[in-house]
Short mmCIF file of C-alpha atoms and ligand atoms in Angstrom, two decimals:
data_model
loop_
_atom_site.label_atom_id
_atom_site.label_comp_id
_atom_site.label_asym_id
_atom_site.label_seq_id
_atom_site.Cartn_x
_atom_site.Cartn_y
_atom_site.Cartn_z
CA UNK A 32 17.46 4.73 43.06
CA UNK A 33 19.27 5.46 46.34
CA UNK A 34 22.68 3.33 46.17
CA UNK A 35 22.45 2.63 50.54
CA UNK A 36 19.04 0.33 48.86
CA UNK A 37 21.31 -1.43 46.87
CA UNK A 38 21.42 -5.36 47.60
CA UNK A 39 25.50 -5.47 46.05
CA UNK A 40 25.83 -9.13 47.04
CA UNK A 41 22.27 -10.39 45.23
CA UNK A 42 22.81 -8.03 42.09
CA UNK A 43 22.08 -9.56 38.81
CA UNK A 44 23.17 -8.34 35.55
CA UNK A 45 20.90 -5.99 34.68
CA UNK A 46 20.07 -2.27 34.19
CA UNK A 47 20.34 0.06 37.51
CA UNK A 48 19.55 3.88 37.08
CA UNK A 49 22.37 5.62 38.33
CA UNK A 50 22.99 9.76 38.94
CA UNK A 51 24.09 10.65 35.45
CA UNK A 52 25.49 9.50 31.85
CA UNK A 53 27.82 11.76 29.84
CA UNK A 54 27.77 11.85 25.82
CA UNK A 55 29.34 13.74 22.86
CA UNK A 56 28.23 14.41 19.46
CA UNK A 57 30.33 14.60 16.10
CA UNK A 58 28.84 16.85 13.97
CA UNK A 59 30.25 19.43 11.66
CA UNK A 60 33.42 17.18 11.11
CA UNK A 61 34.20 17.86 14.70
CA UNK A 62 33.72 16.32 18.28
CA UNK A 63 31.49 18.41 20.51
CA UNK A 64 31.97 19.20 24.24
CA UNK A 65 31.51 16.74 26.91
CA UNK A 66 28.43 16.83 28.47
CA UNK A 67 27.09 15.24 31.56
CA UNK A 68 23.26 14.32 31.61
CA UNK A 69 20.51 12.47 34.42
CA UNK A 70 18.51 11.96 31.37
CA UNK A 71 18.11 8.38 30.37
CA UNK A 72 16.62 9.15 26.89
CA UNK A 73 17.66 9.81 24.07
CA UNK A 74 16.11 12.26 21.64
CA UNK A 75 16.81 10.65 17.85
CA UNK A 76 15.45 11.59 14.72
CA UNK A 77 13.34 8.75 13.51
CA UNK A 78 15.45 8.27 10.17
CA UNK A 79 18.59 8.11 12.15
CA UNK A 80 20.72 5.44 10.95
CA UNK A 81 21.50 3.47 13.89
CA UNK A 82 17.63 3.03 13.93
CA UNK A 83 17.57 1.96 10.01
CA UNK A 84 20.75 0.45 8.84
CA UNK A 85 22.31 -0.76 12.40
CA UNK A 86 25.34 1.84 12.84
CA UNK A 87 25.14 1.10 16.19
CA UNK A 88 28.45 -0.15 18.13
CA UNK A 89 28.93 -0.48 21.78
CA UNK A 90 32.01 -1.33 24.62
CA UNK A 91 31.61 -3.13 28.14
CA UNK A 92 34.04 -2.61 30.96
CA UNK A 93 34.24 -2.66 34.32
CA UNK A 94 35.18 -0.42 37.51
CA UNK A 95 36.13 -2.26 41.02
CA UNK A 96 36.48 -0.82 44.64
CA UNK A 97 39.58 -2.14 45.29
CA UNK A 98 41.27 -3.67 49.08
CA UNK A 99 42.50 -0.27 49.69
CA UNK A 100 39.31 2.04 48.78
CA UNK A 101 40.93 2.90 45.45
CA UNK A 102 38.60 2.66 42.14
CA UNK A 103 39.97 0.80 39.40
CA UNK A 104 39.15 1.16 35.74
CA UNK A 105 40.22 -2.42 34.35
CA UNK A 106 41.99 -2.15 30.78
CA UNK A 107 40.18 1.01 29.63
CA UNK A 108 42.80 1.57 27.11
CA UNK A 109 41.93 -1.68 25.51
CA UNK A 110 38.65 -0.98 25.28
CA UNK A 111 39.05 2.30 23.77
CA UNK A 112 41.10 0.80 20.74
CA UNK A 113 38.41 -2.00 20.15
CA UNK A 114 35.76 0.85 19.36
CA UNK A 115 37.98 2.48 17.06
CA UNK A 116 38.47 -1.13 14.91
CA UNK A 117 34.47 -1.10 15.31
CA UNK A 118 33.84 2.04 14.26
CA UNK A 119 35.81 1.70 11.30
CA UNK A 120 34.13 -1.84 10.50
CA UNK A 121 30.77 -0.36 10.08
CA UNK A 122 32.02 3.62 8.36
CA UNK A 123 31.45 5.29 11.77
CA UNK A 124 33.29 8.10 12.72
CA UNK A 125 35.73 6.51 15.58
CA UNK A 126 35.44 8.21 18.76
CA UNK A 127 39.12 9.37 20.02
CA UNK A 128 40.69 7.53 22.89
CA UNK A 129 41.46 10.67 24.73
CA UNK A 130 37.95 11.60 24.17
CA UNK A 131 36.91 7.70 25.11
CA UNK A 132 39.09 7.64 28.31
CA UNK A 133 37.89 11.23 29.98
CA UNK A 134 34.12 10.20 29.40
CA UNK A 135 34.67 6.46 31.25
CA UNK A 136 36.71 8.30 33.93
CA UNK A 137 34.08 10.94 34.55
CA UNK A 138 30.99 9.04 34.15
CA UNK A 139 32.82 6.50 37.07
CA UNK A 140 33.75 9.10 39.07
CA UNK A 141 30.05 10.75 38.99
CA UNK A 142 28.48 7.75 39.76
CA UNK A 143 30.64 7.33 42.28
CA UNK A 144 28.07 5.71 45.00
CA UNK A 145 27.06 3.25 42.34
CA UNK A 146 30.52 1.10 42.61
CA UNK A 147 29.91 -1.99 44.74
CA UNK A 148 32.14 -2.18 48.03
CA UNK A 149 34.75 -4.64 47.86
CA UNK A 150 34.29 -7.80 48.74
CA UNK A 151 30.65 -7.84 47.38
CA UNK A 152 31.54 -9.41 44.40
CA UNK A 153 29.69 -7.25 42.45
CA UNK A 154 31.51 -4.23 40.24
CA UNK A 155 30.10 -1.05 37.88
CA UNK A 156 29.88 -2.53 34.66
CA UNK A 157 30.62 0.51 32.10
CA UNK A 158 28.51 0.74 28.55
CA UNK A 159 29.84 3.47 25.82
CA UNK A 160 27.98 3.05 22.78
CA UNK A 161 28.02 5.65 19.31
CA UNK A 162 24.99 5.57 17.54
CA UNK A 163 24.60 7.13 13.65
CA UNK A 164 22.29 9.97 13.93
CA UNK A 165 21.43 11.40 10.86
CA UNK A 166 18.44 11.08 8.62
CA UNK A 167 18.88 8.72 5.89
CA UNK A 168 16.73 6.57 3.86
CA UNK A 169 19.76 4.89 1.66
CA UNK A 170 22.15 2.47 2.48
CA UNK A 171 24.99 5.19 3.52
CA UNK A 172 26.86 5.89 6.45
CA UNK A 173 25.70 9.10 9.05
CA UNK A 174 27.51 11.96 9.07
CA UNK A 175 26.91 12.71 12.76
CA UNK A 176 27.14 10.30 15.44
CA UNK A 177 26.42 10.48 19.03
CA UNK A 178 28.75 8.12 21.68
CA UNK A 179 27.28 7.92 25.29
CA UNK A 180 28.83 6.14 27.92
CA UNK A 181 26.62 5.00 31.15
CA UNK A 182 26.79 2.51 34.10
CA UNK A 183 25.18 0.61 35.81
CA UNK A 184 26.30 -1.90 39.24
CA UNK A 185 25.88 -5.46 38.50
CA UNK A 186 26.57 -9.15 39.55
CA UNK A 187 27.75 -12.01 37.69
CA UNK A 188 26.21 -12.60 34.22
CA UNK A 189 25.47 -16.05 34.52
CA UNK A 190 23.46 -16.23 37.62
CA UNK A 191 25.30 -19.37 38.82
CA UNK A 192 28.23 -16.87 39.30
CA UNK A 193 31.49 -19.55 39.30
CA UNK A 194 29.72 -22.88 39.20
CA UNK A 195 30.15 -24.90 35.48
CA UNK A 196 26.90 -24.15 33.53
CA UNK A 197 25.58 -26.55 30.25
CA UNK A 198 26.08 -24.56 27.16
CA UNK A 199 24.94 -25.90 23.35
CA UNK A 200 25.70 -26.17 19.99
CA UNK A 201 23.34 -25.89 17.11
CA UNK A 202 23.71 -25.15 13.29
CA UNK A 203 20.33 -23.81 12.76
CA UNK A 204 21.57 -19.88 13.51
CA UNK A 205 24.67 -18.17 12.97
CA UNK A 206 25.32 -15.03 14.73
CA UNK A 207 27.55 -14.01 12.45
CA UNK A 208 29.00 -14.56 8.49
CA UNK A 209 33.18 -15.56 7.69
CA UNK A 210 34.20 -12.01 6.35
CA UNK A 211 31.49 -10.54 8.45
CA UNK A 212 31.08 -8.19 11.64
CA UNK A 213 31.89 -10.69 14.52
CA UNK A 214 35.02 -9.65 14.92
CA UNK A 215 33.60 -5.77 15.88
CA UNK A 216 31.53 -5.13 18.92
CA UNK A 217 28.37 -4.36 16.91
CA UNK A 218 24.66 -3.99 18.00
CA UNK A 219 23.42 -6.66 15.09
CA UNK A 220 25.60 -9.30 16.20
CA UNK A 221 23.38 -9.57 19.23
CA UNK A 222 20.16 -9.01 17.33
CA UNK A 223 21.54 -12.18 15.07
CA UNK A 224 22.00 -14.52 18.44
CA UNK A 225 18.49 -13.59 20.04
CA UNK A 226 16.55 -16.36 18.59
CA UNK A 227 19.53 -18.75 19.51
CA UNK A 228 20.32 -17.58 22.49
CA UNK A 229 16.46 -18.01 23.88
CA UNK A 230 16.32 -21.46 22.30
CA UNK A 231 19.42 -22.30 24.43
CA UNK A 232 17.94 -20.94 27.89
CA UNK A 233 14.64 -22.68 27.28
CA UNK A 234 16.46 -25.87 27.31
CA UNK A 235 18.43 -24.98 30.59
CA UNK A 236 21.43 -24.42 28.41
CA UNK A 237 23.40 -20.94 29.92
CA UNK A 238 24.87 -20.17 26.13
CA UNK A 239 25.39 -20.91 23.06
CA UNK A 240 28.96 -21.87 21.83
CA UNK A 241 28.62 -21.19 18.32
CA UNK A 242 30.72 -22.89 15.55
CA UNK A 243 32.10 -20.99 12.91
CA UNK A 244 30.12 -20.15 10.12
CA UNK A 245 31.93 -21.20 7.26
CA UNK A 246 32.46 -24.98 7.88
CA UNK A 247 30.69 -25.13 10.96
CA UNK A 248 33.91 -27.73 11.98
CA UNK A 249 35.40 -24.94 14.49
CA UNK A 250 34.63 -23.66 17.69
CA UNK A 251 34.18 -19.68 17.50
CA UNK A 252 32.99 -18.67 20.80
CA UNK A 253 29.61 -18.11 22.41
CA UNK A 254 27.00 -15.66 22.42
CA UNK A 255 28.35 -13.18 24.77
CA UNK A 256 31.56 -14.26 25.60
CA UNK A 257 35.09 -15.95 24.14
CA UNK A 258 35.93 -19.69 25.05
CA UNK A 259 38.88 -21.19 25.90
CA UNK A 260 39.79 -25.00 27.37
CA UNK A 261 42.55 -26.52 28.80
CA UNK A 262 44.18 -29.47 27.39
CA UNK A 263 47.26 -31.44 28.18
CA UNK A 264 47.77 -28.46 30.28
CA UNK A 265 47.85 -25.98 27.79
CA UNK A 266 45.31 -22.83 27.40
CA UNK A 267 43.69 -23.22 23.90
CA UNK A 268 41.60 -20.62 22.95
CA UNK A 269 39.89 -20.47 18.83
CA UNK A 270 41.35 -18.45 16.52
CA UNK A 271 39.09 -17.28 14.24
CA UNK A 272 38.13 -13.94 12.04
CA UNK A 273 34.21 -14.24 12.77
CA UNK A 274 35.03 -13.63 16.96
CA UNK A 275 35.19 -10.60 18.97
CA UNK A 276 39.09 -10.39 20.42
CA UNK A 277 38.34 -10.30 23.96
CA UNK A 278 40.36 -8.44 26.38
CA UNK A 279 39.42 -10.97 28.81
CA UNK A 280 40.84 -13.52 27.26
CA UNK A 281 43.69 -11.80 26.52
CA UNK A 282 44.12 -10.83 29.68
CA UNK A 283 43.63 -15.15 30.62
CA UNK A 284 46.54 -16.16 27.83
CA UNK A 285 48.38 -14.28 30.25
CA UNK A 286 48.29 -15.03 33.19
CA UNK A 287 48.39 -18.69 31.73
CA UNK A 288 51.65 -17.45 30.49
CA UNK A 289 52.20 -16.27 33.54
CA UNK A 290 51.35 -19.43 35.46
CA UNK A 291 53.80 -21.41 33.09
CA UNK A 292 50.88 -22.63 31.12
CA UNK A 293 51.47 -22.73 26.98
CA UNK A 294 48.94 -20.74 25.10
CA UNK A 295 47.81 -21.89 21.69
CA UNK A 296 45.83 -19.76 19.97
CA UNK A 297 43.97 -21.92 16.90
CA UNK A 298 41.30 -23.79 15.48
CA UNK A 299 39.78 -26.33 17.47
CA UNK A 300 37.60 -28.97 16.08
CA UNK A 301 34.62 -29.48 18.01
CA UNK A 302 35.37 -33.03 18.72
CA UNK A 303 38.52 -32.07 20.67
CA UNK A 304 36.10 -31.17 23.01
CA UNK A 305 36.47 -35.07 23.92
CA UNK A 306 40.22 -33.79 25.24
CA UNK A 307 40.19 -31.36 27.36
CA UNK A 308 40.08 -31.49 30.85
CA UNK A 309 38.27 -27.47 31.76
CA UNK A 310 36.52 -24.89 29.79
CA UNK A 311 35.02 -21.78 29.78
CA UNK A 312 33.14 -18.67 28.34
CA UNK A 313 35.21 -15.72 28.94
CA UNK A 314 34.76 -11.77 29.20
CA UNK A 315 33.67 -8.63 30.97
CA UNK A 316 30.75 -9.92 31.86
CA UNK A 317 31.08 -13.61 31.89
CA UNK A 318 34.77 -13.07 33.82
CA UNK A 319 35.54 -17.04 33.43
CA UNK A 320 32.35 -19.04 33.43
CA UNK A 321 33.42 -22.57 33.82
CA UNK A 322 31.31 -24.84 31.49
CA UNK A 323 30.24 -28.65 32.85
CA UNK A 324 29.23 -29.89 29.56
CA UNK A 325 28.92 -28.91 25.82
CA UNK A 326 25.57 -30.71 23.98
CA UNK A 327 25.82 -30.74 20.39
CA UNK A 328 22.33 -30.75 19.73
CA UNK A 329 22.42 -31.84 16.29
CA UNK A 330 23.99 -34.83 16.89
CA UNK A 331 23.07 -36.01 19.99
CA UNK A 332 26.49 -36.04 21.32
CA UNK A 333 27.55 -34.34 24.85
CA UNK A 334 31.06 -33.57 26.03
CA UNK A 335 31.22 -33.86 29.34
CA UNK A 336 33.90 -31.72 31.04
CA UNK A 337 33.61 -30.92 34.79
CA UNK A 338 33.19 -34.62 35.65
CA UNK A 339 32.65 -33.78 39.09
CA UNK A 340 30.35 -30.82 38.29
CA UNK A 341 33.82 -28.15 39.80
CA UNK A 342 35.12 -25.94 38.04
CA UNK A 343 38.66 -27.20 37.13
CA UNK A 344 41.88 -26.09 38.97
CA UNK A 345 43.66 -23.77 36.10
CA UNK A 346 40.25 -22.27 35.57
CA UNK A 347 39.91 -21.28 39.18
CA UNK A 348 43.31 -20.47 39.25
CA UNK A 349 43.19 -18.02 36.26
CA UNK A 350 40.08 -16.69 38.21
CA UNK A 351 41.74 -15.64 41.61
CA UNK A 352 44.39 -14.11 39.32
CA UNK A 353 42.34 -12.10 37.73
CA UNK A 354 39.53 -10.81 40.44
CA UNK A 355 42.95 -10.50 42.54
CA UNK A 356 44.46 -7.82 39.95
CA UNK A 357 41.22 -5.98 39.41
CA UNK A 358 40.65 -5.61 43.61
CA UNK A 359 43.97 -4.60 43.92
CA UNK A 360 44.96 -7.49 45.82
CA UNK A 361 47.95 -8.47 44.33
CA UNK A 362 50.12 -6.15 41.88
CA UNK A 363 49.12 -4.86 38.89
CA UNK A 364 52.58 -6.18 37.08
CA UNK A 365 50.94 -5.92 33.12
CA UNK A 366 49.58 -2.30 34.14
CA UNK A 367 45.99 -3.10 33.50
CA UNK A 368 44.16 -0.78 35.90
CA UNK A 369 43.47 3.06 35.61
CA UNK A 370 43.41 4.20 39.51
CA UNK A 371 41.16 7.16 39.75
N1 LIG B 5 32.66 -12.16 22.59
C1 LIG B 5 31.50 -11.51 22.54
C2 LIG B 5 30.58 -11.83 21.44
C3 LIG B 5 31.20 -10.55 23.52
O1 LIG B 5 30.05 -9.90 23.50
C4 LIG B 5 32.11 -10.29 24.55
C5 LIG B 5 31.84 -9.29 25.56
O2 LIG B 5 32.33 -8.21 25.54
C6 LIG B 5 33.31 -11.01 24.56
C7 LIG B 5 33.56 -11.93 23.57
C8 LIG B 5 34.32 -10.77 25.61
O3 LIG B 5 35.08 -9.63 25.36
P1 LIG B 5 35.75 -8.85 26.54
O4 LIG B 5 36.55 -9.81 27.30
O5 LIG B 5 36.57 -7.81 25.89
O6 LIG B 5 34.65 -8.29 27.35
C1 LIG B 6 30.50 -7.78 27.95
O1 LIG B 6 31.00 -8.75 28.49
O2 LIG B 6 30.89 -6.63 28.18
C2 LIG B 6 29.43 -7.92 26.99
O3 LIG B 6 29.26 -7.04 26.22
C3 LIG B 6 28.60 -9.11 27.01
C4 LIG B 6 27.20 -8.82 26.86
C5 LIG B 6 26.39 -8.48 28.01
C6 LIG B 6 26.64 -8.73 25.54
#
């Protein structure tokens, strides 16, 4: 693909080939070298264990062409932390943040053409994933593991971009159990929401906001993103040990700090939903995706929320922030970005 055919305002999220991917294998009890690839395969034994036993774990970040040219990794650090908790969660050998950081910087920087000029609203979206490789039949982790990291230019994950989407609850799935793997970024989290997730879009709903899966009272968050609300103008976002801690929500509480907003991080019972005056799904790829109404399809019941079908003023608000931070619009004053 030749990045001048590139449509950067009408991209969707999806896969773009792009020059080259770079990946690193542990074997031995030892980190290999670096190595830069145009290969989009993989060559795997057929008893590896990512393949058998789901030792599969995976990132998502993002890369911006900023106002003044510059590239801009946002909160790679973060990111490279998360993997580690992951990799631990599932007895994977966790991939070193030096390691982590060099391969995002380099697979950026050698994609170069791929970033989406500023004000196209579009951005790289960055995947590392580790995979188990060896052969195994039992239930037992690999020994050797291979982490990739590739990218690819997208738009907004929600193809309404910023406009308040429906989203759904059900009870019939769970994507994930109380003590179980939500709260790492793990391939069979996903697998677990597919069947959901497809009932959801074939109703028009955009997500599903999933509660959690012990009392099925709480709001967790949706299928690929957090949630958070405003109420009484305060942020509230769930607290829960079945969700993935978002850096984009993080990054929300704040600048709702920030804004002189109180954060409350907690359980909220679905019917607060009644309450609140905004809402969203949050994260890399979601950025803030305001939500217009939640249906509870069990019940019957919907909570309206954008009553005039906008999204809502903090939610914008928190928005501009953000984008503005990540373009290099305004200043970086939490030290989020890596410059290249
Ligand atoms: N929750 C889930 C299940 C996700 O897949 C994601 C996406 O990464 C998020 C939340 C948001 O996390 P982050 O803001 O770190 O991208
Ligand atoms: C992200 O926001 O980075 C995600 O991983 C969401 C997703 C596409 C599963």
């Amino acid at each position: 693909m030749k990045s001048n055919e590139l449509d950067w305002a009408n991209l969707s999220f999806g896969y773009v080939p792009t020059d080259v991917n770079v990946r690193c294998t542990f074997r031995d009890g030892q980190w290999g070298p670096i190595e830069e690839t145009a290969s989009e395969h993989i060559n795997l034994h057929m008893a590896a264990t990512a393949l058998h036993y789901g030792q599969e774990i995976f990132e998502g970040l993002k890369a911006f062409r900023g106002k003044d040219g510059k590239i801009r990794i946002f909160r790679l650090e973060e990111n490279a932390k998360r993997i580690i908790e992951s990799a631990k969660g599932l007895m994977m050998e966790p991939v070193p943040a030096e390691i982590f950081c060099e391969m995002v910087k380099r697979v950026v920087k050698a994609n170069e053409r791929f970033i989406p000029p500023y004000g196209s609203g579009a951005s790289l979206y960055i995947r590392p994933l580790e995979i188990g490789i060896s052969a195994r039949v039992g239930v037992k982790p690999s020994s050797e593991y291979t982490f990739i990291v590739f990218v690819s230019p997208v738009g907004p994950y929600f193809k309404e971009g910023f406009k308040p989407t429906n989203i759904c609850v059900m009870r019939e799935f769970d994507r994930v159990a109380p003590k179980g793997t939500g709260r790492w970024k793990v391939g069979g989290n996903y697998a677990a929401s597919i069947a959901a997730g497809e009932k959801a879009h074939s109703l028009g709903y955009s997500a599903v906001l999933y509660l959690d899966p012990r009392e099925k009272k709480y709001l967790d968050e949706c299928g690929p993103a957090n949630f958070f609300a405003i109420k009484d103008g305060k942020y509230i976002t769930p607290a829960s040990d079945s969700i993935l801690p978002s850096i984009t929500n993080k990054s929300f509480m704040q600048l709702a700090r920030d804004m002189g907003l109180e954060v409350e991080e907690r359980h909220i019972p679905i019917e607060e939903l009644d309450y609140v005056s905004e809402a969203a799904a949050c994260g890399t790829a979601a950025v803030a995706s305001p939500v217009a109404e939640v249906d509870d399809l069990d019940t019957g019941k919907k909570y309206i929320i954008a009553k005039d079908g906008k999204p809502g003023p903090v939610t914008t608000e928190l928005y501009n922030r953000l984008r503005a931070i990540q373009l290099g619009e305004t200043e970086d004053i939490h030290g989020w970005n890596t410059i290249l």
